[in-house]
């Protein structure tokens, strides 16, 4: 064997090893949404300690909260921070309001808090706030640039994946956005791709399951089917989560944007209060989700999918029923069911 062969074999081995080393472990990929819709929730300091004790390294917060920022200082927990929909109009129309927002909530804490993303609006597309999303994203982006933070903090928006956005998802190759959503998403996705930022998508196999339980069956939504459920050309789907995520990639391709990346900004399963909502279902869904996302999806194999589980605590001020019961912990910080985040 010549030297050059040995060198190239060594290079291949290094590449293979590199590929494995580059796959992050579950703990770095998994974040948890910290919703505030409860009047009995623990103090932010205790919540941050709970994240740390569970080895959770990422948090999604739906709106700024100075007590939480204070508690996060020095924790190294990476934060996805939301801009509430009620602020979109102002931030879209006023760059000085955007500068103020970034100075007050981000810059003032950025030496101690690991801001990673700003989610400008949640489920604002389609709808009467939708036209404010991109201009608000642009103003927040400029404000971050002025503060010298545009490279470390990515600006995006969170969208749902129900029928009003993702008109079709099965098979994933049929994926396409509704025209009401596409009107806004076309320019937003261009902006994201240009800035190397992901689109945030909320993915709920639970909703599909509730809508059509007999057709979807007991395994496909829970990541525990042992065989292919949907064959889509060369791609085999064993779980509904992957099908929804890949349908988003396809829908984006159909808008002329093959380079979109996504982060799953919400996914979860309720443990009570509705059809299919049991502790066992919620435990299996969330545990299998945690175990799965490092593998990517059939169309983006081994492209680890950063995912925020919805959510940390049950929230007693939300709509009665399943909406109150997505928490993995009770407000007293006891687990609703056992779960392993590692
Ligand atoms: C997508 O990325 C490829 C590879 O970097 C590039 O050649 C192509 O122009 C990009 N397409 C768009 C629409 O941005
Ligand atoms: C998959 O999980 C669901 C929810 O707990 C359960 O109903 C179903 O029987 C499981 N299937 C297998 C093959 O374990």
Tab-separated table of C-alpha atoms in Angstrom, residues 165-179 181-183 185-187 189-190 193 232 243-260 299-300:
chain	number	residue	atom	x	y	z
A	165	UNK	CA	-50.096	26.816	7.593
A	166	UNK	CA	-49.094	23.408	6.313
A	167	UNK	CA	-51.923	22.555	3.968
A	168	UNK	CA	-50.682	18.984	3.435
A	169	UNK	CA	-48.111	16.820	5.143
A	170	UNK	CA	-48.875	13.254	4.181
A	171	UNK	CA	-47.025	11.951	2.335
A	172	UNK	CA	-44.312	14.532	3.092
A	173	UNK	CA	-43.602	15.003	-0.628
A	174	UNK	CA	-47.092	16.534	-0.901
A	175	UNK	CA	-46.134	19.150	1.709
A	176	UNK	CA	-47.104	22.706	0.860
A	177	UNK	CA	-47.929	25.888	2.697
A	178	UNK	CA	-51.395	27.388	2.528
A	179	UNK	CA	-51.502	30.414	0.268
A	181	UNK	CA	-49.156	31.454	5.007
A	182	UNK	CA	-46.985	31.384	1.879
A	183	UNK	CA	-47.733	35.066	1.245
A	185	UNK	CA	-43.373	32.894	4.618
A	186	UNK	CA	-41.802	33.368	1.187
A	187	UNK	CA	-40.020	36.584	2.191
A	189	UNK	CA	-37.698	32.261	4.695
A	190	UNK	CA	-35.524	34.268	2.281
A	193	UNK	CA	-31.673	31.715	4.760
A	232	UNK	CA	-42.753	8.273	0.208
A	243	UNK	CA	-43.380	13.360	8.394
A	244	UNK	CA	-44.526	16.811	9.566
A	245	UNK	CA	-40.969	18.197	9.767
A	246	UNK	CA	-40.057	16.880	6.308
A	247	UNK	CA	-43.288	18.264	4.870
A	248	UNK	CA	-42.108	21.714	6.042
A	249	UNK	CA	-38.795	21.274	4.200
A	250	UNK	CA	-40.701	20.202	1.070
A	251	UNK	CA	-43.140	23.099	1.350
A	252	UNK	CA	-40.157	25.458	1.584
A	253	UNK	CA	-38.553	23.848	-1.486
A	254	UNK	CA	-41.769	24.513	-3.352
A	255	UNK	CA	-41.339	28.214	-2.506
A	256	UNK	CA	-37.883	28.026	-4.102
A	257	UNK	CA	-36.062	27.715	-0.763
A	258	UNK	CA	-34.266	24.371	-0.476
A	259	UNK	CA	-31.800	25.684	2.111
A	260	UNK	CA	-34.184	26.329	4.969
A	299	UNK	CA	-34.948	13.793	4.322
A	300	UNK	CA	-32.272	15.292	6.584
